[in-house]
CSV table of C-alpha atoms in Angstrom, one decimal:
chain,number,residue,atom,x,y,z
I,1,UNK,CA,-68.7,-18.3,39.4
I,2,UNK,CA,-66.2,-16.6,36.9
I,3,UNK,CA,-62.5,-17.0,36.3
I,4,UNK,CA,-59.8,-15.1,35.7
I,5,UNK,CA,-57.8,-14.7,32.4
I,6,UNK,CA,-54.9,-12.8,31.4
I,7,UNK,CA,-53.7,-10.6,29.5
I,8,UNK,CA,-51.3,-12.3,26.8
I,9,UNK,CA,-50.9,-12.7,22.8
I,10,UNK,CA,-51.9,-15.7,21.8
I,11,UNK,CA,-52.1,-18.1,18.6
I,12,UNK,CA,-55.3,-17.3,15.9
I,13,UNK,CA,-56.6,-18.6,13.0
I,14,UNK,CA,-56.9,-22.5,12.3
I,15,UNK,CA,-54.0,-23.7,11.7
I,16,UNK,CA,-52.5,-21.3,14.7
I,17,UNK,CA,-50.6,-18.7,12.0
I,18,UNK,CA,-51.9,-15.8,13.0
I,19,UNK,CA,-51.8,-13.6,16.7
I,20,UNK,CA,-54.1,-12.1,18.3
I,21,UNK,CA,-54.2,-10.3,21.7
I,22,UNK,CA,-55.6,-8.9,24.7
I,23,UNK,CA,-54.6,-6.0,26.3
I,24,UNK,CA,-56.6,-6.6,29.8
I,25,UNK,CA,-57.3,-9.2,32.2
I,26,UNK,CA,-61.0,-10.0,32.5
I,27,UNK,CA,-63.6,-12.7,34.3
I,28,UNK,CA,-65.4,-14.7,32.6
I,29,UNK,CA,-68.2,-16.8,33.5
I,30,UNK,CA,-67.5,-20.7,34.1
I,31,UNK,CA,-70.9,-21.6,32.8
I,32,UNK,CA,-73.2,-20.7,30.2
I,33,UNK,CA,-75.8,-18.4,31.3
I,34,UNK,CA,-78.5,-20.9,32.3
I,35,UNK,CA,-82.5,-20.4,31.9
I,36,UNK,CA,-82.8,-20.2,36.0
I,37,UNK,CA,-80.8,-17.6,36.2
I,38,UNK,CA,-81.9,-15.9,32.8
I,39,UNK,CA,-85.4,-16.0,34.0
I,40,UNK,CA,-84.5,-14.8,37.4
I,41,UNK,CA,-82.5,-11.5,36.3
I,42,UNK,CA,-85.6,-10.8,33.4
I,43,UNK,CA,-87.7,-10.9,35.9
I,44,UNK,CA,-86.1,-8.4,38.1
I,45,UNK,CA,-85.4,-6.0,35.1
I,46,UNK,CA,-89.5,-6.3,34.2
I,47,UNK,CA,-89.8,-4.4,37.2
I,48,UNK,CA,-87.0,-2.1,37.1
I,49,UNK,CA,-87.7,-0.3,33.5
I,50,UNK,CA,-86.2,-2.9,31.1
I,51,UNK,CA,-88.1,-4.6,28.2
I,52,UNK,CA,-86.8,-7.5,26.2
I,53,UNK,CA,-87.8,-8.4,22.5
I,54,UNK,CA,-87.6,-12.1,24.0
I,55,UNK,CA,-88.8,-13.8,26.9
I,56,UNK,CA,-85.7,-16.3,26.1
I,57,UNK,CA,-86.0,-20.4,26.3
I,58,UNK,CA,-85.4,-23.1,28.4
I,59,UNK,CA,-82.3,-25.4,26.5
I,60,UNK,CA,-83.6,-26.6,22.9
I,61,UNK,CA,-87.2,-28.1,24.3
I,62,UNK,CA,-88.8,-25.5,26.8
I,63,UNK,CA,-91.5,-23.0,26.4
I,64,UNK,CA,-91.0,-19.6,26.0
I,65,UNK,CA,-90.5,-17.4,28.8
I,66,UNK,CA,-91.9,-19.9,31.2
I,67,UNK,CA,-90.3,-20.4,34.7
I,68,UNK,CA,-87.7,-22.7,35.6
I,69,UNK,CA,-88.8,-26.4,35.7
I,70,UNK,CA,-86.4,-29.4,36.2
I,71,UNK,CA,-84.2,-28.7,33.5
I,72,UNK,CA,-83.8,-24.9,34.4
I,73,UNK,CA,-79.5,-25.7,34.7
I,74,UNK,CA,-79.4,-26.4,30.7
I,75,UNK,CA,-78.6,-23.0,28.9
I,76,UNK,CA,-80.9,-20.6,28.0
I,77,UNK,CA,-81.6,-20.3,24.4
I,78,UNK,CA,-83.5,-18.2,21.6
I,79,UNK,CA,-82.3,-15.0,22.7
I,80,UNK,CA,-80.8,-12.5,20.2
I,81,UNK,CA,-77.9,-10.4,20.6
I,82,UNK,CA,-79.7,-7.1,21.6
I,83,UNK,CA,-81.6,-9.1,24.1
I,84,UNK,CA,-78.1,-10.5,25.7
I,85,UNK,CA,-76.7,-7.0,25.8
I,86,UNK,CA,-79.4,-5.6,27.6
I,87,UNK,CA,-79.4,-8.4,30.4
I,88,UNK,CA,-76.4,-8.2,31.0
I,89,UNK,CA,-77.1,-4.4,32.4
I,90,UNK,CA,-80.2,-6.0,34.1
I,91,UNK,CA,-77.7,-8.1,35.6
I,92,UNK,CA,-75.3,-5.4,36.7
I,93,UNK,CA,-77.7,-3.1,38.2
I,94,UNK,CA,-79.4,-6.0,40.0
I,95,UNK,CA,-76.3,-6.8,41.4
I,96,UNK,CA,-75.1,-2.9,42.0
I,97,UNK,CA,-72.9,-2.7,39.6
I,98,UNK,CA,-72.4,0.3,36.5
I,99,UNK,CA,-73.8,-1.1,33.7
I,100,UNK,CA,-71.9,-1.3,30.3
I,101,UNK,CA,-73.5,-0.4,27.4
I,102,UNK,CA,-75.2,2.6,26.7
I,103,UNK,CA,-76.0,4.4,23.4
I,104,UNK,CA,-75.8,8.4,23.5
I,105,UNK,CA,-74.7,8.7,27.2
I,106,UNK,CA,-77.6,6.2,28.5
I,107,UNK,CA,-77.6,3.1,29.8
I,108,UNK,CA,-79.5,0.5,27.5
I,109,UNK,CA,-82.8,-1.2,28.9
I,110,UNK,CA,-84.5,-2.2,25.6
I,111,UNK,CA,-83.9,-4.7,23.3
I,112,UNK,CA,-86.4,-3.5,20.9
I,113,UNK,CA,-84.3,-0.3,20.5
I,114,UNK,CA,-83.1,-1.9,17.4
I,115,UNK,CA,-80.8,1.5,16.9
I,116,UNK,CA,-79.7,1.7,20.4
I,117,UNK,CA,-78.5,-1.8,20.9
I,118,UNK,CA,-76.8,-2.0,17.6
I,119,UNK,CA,-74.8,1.2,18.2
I,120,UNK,CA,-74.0,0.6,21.9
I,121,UNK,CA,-71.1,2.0,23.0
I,122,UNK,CA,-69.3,-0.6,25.6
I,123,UNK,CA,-67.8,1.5,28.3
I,124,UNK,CA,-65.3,0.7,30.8
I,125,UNK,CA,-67.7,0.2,33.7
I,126,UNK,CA,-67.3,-2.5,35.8
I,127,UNK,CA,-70.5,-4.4,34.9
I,128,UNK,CA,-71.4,-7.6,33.5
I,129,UNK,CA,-70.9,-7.5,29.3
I,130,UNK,CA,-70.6,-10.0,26.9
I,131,UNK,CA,-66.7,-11.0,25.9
I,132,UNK,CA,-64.9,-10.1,22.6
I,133,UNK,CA,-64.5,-12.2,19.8
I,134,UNK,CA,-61.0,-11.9,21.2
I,135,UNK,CA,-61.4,-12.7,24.6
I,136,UNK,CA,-63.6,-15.5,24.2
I,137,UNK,CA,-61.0,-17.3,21.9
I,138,UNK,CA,-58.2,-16.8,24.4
I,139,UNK,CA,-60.3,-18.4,27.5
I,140,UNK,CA,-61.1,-21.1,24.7
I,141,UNK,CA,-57.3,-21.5,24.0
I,142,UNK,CA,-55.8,-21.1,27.5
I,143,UNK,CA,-53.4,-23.9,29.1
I,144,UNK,CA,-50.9,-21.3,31.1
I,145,UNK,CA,-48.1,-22.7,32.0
I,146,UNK,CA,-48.2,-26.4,31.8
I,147,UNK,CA,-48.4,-28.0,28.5
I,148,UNK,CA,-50.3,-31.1,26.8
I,149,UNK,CA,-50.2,-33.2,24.0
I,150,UNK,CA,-50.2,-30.8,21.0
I,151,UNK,CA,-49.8,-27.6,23.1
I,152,UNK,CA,-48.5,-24.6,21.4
I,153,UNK,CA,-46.0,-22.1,23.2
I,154,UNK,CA,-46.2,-18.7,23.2
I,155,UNK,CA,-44.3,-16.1,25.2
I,156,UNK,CA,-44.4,-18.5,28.1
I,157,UNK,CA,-47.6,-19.8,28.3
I,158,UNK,CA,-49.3,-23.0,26.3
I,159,UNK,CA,-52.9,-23.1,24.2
I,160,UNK,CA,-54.8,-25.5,22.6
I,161,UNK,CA,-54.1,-25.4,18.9
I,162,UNK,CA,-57.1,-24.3,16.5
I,163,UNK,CA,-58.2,-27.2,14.8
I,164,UNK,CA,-58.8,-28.6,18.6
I,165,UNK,CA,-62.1,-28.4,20.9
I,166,UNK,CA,-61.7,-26.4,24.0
I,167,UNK,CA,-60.0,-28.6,26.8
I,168,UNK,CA,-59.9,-31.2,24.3
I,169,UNK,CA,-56.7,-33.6,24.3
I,170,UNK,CA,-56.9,-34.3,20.4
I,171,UNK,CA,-58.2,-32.4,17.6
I,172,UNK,CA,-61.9,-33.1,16.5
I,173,UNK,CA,-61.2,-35.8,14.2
I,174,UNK,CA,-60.7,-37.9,17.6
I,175,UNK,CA,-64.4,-38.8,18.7
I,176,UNK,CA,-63.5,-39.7,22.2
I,177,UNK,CA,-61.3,-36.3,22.6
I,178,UNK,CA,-64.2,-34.4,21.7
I,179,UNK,CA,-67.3,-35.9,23.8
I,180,UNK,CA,-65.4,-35.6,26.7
I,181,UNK,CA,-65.9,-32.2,26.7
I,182,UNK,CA,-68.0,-31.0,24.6
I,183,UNK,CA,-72.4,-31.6,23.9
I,184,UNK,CA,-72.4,-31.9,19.9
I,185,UNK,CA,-74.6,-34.1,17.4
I,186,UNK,CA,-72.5,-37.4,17.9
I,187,UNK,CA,-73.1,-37.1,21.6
I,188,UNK,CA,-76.4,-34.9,22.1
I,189,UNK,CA,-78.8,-36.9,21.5
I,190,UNK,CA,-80.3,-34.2,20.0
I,191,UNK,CA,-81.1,-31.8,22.4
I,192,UNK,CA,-79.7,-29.2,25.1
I,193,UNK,CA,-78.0,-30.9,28.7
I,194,UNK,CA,-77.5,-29.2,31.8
I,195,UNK,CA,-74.3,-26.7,32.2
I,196,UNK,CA,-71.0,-28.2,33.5
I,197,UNK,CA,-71.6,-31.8,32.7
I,198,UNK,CA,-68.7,-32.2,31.0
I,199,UNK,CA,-64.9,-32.0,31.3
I,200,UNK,CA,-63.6,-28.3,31.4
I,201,UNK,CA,-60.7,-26.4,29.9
I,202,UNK,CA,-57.7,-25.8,31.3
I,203,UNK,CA,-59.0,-22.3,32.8
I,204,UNK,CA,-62.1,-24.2,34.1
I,205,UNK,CA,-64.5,-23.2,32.0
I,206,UNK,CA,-67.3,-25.5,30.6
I,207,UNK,CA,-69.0,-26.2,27.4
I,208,UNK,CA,-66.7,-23.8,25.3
I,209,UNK,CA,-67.1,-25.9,22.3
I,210,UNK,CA,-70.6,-27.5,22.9
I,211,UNK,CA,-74.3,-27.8,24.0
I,212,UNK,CA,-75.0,-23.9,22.5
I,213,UNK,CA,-73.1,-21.5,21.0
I,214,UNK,CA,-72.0,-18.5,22.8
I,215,UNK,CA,-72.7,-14.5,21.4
I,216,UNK,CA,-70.2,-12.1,21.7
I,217,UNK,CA,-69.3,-8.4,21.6
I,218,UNK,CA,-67.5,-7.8,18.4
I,219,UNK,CA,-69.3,-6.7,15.1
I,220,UNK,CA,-68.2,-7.8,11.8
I,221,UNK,CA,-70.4,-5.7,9.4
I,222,UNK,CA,-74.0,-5.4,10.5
I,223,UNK,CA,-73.5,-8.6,11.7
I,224,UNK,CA,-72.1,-10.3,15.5
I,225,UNK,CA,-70.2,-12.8,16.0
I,226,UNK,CA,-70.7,-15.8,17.9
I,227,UNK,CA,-68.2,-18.7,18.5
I,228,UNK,CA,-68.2,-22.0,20.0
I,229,UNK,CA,-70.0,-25.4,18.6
I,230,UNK,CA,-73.6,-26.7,19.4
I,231,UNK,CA,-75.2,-29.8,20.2
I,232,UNK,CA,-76.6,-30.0,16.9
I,233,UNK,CA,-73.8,-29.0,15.2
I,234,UNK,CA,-71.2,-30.4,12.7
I,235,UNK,CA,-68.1,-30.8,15.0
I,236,UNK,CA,-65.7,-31.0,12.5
I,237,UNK,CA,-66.6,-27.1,11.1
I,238,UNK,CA,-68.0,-25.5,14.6
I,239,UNK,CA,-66.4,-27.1,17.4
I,240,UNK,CA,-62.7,-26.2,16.8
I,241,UNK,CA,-61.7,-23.2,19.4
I,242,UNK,CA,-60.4,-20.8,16.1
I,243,UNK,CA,-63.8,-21.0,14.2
I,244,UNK,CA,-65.6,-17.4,14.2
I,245,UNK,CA,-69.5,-17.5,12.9
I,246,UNK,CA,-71.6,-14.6,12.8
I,247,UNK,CA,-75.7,-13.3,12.5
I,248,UNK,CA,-77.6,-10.7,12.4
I,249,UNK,CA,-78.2,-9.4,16.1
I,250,UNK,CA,-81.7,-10.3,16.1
I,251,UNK,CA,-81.6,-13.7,15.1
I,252,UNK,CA,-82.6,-16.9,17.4
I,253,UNK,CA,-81.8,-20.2,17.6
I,254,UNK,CA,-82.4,-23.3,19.7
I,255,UNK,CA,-78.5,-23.8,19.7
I,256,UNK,CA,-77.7,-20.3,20.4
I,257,UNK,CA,-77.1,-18.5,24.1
I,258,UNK,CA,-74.3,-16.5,25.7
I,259,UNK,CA,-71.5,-16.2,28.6
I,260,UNK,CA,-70.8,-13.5,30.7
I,261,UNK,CA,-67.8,-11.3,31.3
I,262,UNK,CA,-66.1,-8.6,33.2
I,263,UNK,CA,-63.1,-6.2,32.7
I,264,UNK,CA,-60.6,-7.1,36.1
I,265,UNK,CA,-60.6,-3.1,36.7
């Protein structure tokens, strides 16, 4: 399932004195992309001309590239940028949608195209992507028109201010505010949980600040961004909605996965 966001300015940076903004309304998923249905779409693009660097794992204990077992809901993990770009056009062609990314005029289907993947060209098809640094901070931030405790006003609409978890009624210096919606290392037990366990934002989205951290589009150097907090994560640096990390696009992690996305064409 995916919701719908807006197009609107919104507040940036951590203490909320910068804008930012986004010039098109999009979907984006309500979930993390889970191992099931990871394993399901690699599986389909094995036999349909795709290749992936990495089979992908399931949460922060599973085996890799192994099918689904009983904890095939928590997120699927230890998959690198390249590899989520190229599922994501596994995913859209498996569904019949245009895929997004291609690199000189074709469509991408190999994440150990090192030089394809990292110079993919995201066009305005109306496949599954991953969402700009941009766009995932204003799904993070969004409180529409309705405002809480804290809520900042822009144009209109509310967000949650930067120094706060997504969905979160107090900044992260309030324990309770933050395990209410969000999988970190207070609350984790040290490990991966299953998707949608916990309270979601405002635009019903789960997990934006916890259990992994999510990849996104945008490039900073040689490098891509991810955002969001994981469940073995300091909360007070990584959970907060305006905090922007970054890797290189082949690195892997046990606390590291994606979300989905779609231009609303």
């Amino acid at each position: 399932l995916m919701r719908l966001a807006p197009a609107a300015s919104f507040p940036s940076q951590m203490d909320d004195s910068g804008e930012a903004s986004v010039n098109t309304p999009f979907w984006i998923a309500e979930t993390q992309v889970t191992y099931e249905l990871w394993y399901t779409v690699r599986q389909w693009a094995l036999g349909n001309g795709y290749g992936f660097e990495n089979a992908g794992v399931e949460g922060s204990e599973g085996t890799v590239g192994r099918a689904p077992t009983a904890q095939g809901q928590e997120p699927v993990t230890r998959v690198s940028w390249r590899d989520s770009i190229v599922w994501c056009n596994a995913l859209s062609e498996m569904l019949g949608f245009d895929p997004v990314y291609t690199y000189q005029g074709r469509i991408i289907r190999d994440s150990s195209n090192a030089a394809a993947c990292d110079n993919a060209v995201e066009t305005d098809a109306d496949g599954f992507r991953l969402p700009t640094s941009d766009e995932w901070e204003l799904a993070a931030r969004y409180q529409g028109v309705d405002s809480t405790d804290g809520s900042i006003s822009r144009d209109g609409l509310y967000w949650t201010p930067g120094d706060y978890a997504s969905g979160a009624a107090a900044s992260v210096s309030d324990g309770n505010a933050l395990g209410a919606v969000a999988w970190y290392v207070g609350n984790s037990g040290g490990r991966t949980h299953p998707v949608a366990s916990k309270v979601p934002n405002e635009l019903g989205l789960y997990d934006m600040s916890g259990n992994v951290r999510e990849w996104v589009f945008t490039a900073t150097g040689s490098n891509r961004v991810y955002r969001g907090g994981g469940w073995g994560r300091s909360y007070r640096d990584n959970l907060q909605v305006a905090n922007v990390s970054w890797a290189s696009p082949d690195v892997l992690g046990y606390s590291l996965g994606l979300r989905i996305a779609r231009t609303a064409l």
